[in-house]
Amino acid sequence: MEKVKRYFNTEGICRPGYHYMVNIDNRLKQIKESFVDRGKYFVINRGRQYGKTTMLQLLADDLKDEYIVVFMDFQEISSADFRNEEAFSKVFAKIYVRACREQQTDGVEMLTEPLCHFIEEEKCAALQELFVKLSKGCGDSWKKIVLIIDEIDSAGNNQVKILN
């Protein structure tokens, strides 16, 4: 088998075996111990092409044995989906359910079932109801859950974010 020749990646996620990159193992360990294991909320904020998505992907990989990691990307949400909380709640639930299913973990149905019903309901989908359904699924979980949202800044200046 031919060894892959590494190169400098200037776009997209970097993979240690394929791309030259700084070793961030100590940084990932620090994030896990200081924030994730303590159940803390945190933000990684830098300019473009500083490795934020790469760091989040590597963190998700490191956490997957101990936690259920739900990795969402707000680039999947259009401006129209941010027009009001009902539209946002439905699309957030859809992306969350898909991200959970991508985990291919036994029992993922417990996490997604309340949201699947929420998505199918005809009535207005308020953020309050979304949070209730998320809490129900998380409360039934057999493992702690880590929610990673990448590209949250792509939400821009929208009413849903302003109201919350």
Coordinates of C-alpha atoms in Angstrom, one line a residue:
M1 CA 0.0 0.0 0.0
E2 CA 1.4 3.3 -1.0
K3 CA 1.8 5.9 1.7
V4 CA -0.2 9.1 1.1
K5 CA 2.0 12.1 0.6
R6 CA 1.0 14.8 3.1
Y7 CA 0.4 18.4 2.0
F8 CA -0.7 21.8 3.3
N9 CA -4.5 22.0 3.2
T10 CA -5.8 25.5 2.8
E11 CA -9.5 24.7 2.6
G12 CA -11.8 22.4 4.5
I13 CA -11.1 20.1 7.4
C14 CA -7.5 19.0 8.0
R15 CA -6.8 15.3 8.7
P16 CA -3.5 14.6 10.6
G17 CA -2.6 11.6 8.3
Y18 CA -3.1 13.6 5.1
H19 CA -2.2 17.2 6.0
Y20 CA 0.6 19.0 7.7
M21 CA -0.9 20.6 10.8
V22 CA 0.0 21.6 14.3
N23 CA -0.5 18.9 16.9
I24 CA -3.5 20.0 19.0
D25 CA -3.8 16.9 21.2
N26 CA -3.0 18.9 24.4
R27 CA -5.5 21.6 23.4
L28 CA -8.2 18.9 22.8
K29 CA -7.5 17.4 26.2
Q30 CA -7.7 20.8 27.9
I31 CA -11.1 21.5 26.2
K32 CA -12.4 18.1 27.2
E33 CA -11.3 18.4 30.9
S34 CA -12.1 22.1 31.3
F35 CA -15.4 22.3 29.5
V36 CA -16.9 19.1 28.2
D37 CA -16.4 17.0 31.3
R38 CA -17.7 19.8 33.5
G39 CA -20.8 20.2 31.3
K40 CA -19.8 23.8 30.3
Y41 CA -20.8 25.8 27.3
F42 CA -17.9 27.2 25.3
V43 CA -17.3 29.0 22.0
I44 CA -14.3 28.8 19.7
N45 CA -14.0 32.2 17.9
R46 CA -11.4 33.0 15.3
G47 CA -11.2 34.3 11.7
R48 CA -11.5 32.2 8.6
Q49 CA -9.0 29.4 8.0
Y50 CA -7.7 29.1 11.6
G51 CA -8.8 25.5 12.0
K52 CA -12.0 25.9 14.1
T53 CA -13.9 23.2 12.1
T54 CA -10.9 20.9 12.2
M55 CA -10.6 21.3 15.9
L56 CA -14.3 20.6 16.4
Q57 CA -14.2 17.5 14.2
L58 CA -11.1 16.2 16.1
L59 CA -12.8 16.9 19.4
A60 CA -16.0 15.1 18.3
D61 CA -13.8 12.1 17.3
D62 CA -12.1 12.1 20.7
L63 CA -15.4 12.3 22.6
K64 CA -17.4 9.7 20.7
D65 CA -16.5 6.7 23.0
E66 CA -17.5 8.5 26.2
Y67 CA -20.3 10.8 24.9
I68 CA -23.0 10.9 22.3
V69 CA -21.7 13.7 20.0
V70 CA -24.3 15.5 18.0
F71 CA -22.4 17.6 15.4
M72 CA -24.5 20.2 13.6
D73 CA -23.5 22.8 11.0
F74 CA -25.6 26.0 10.8
Q75 CA -24.5 26.4 7.2
E76 CA -27.3 24.0 6.4
I77 CA -29.8 26.5 7.6
S78 CA -30.9 29.1 5.1
S79 CA -31.8 32.7 5.8
A80 CA -35.4 31.9 5.3
D81 CA -35.2 29.3 8.1
F82 CA -34.3 32.1 10.5
R83 CA -37.3 34.3 9.5
N84 CA -39.1 33.2 12.7
E85 CA -38.9 30.8 15.6
E86 CA -41.4 28.3 14.1
A87 CA -39.3 27.9 10.9
F88 CA -36.1 27.8 12.9
S89 CA -37.4 25.3 15.4
K90 CA -38.5 22.8 12.7
V91 CA -35.2 23.0 10.7
F92 CA -33.1 22.8 13.8
A93 CA -35.0 19.6 14.8
K94 CA -34.5 18.1 11.4
I95 CA -30.8 18.7 11.4
Y96 CA -30.5 17.5 15.0
V97 CA -32.3 14.2 14.1
R98 CA -30.1 13.6 11.1
A99 CA -27.0 14.3 13.1
C100 CA -28.1 11.9 15.8
R101 CA -28.8 9.2 13.2
E102 CA -25.3 9.7 11.7
Q103 CA -23.9 8.6 15.1
Q104 CA -25.2 5.1 14.3
T105 CA -25.3 4.4 18.1
D106 CA -27.6 1.9 19.6
G107 CA -30.7 3.5 21.1
V108 CA -30.5 6.7 19.1
E109 CA -34.3 6.4 18.6
M110 CA -34.7 7.6 22.2
L111 CA -33.0 10.8 21.4
T112 CA -34.8 11.5 18.2
E113 CA -38.3 10.2 18.8
P114 CA -39.6 13.3 20.6
L115 CA -38.2 15.5 17.8
C116 CA -39.6 13.3 15.0
H117 CA -43.1 13.8 16.4
F118 CA -42.4 17.6 16.8
I119 CA -41.3 17.8 13.1
E120 CA -44.4 16.1 11.9
E121 CA -46.9 18.2 14.0
E122 CA -48.9 20.7 12.1
K123 CA -49.2 23.2 14.9
C124 CA -46.7 26.1 15.3
A125 CA -43.3 25.1 16.5
A126 CA -42.2 27.4 19.2
L127 CA -38.7 27.4 20.6
Q128 CA -40.1 26.5 24.0
E129 CA -41.6 23.3 22.6
L130 CA -38.3 22.5 20.8
F131 CA -36.5 22.8 24.1
V132 CA -39.0 20.6 25.8
K133 CA -38.5 17.9 23.1
L134 CA -34.7 18.2 23.2
S135 CA -34.8 17.9 27.0
K136 CA -37.0 14.8 26.8
G137 CA -34.7 13.0 24.4
C138 CA -31.6 14.0 26.4
G139 CA -33.2 13.0 29.7
D140 CA -33.9 9.5 28.3
S141 CA -30.3 9.1 27.0
W142 CA -28.1 6.3 28.3
K143 CA -25.0 8.5 27.8
K144 CA -24.2 12.2 28.3
I145 CA -24.7 14.2 25.1
V146 CA -22.4 16.8 23.6
L147 CA -23.9 19.2 21.1
I148 CA -21.4 20.8 18.7
I149 CA -22.7 23.5 16.4
D150 CA -20.3 24.6 13.7
E151 CA -20.6 27.9 11.7
I152 CA -23.1 29.4 14.1
D153 CA -21.9 32.8 12.9
S154 CA -23.5 32.0 9.5
A155 CA -26.8 32.7 11.3
G156 CA -25.9 36.3 10.8
N157 CA -28.2 39.1 12.0
N158 CA -31.5 37.3 12.3
Q159 CA -34.6 37.7 14.4
V160 CA -34.4 34.3 16.1
K161 CA -30.9 34.9 17.4
I162 CA -31.8 38.5 18.4
L163 CA -34.9 37.4 20.4
N164 CA -33.0 34.8 22.4

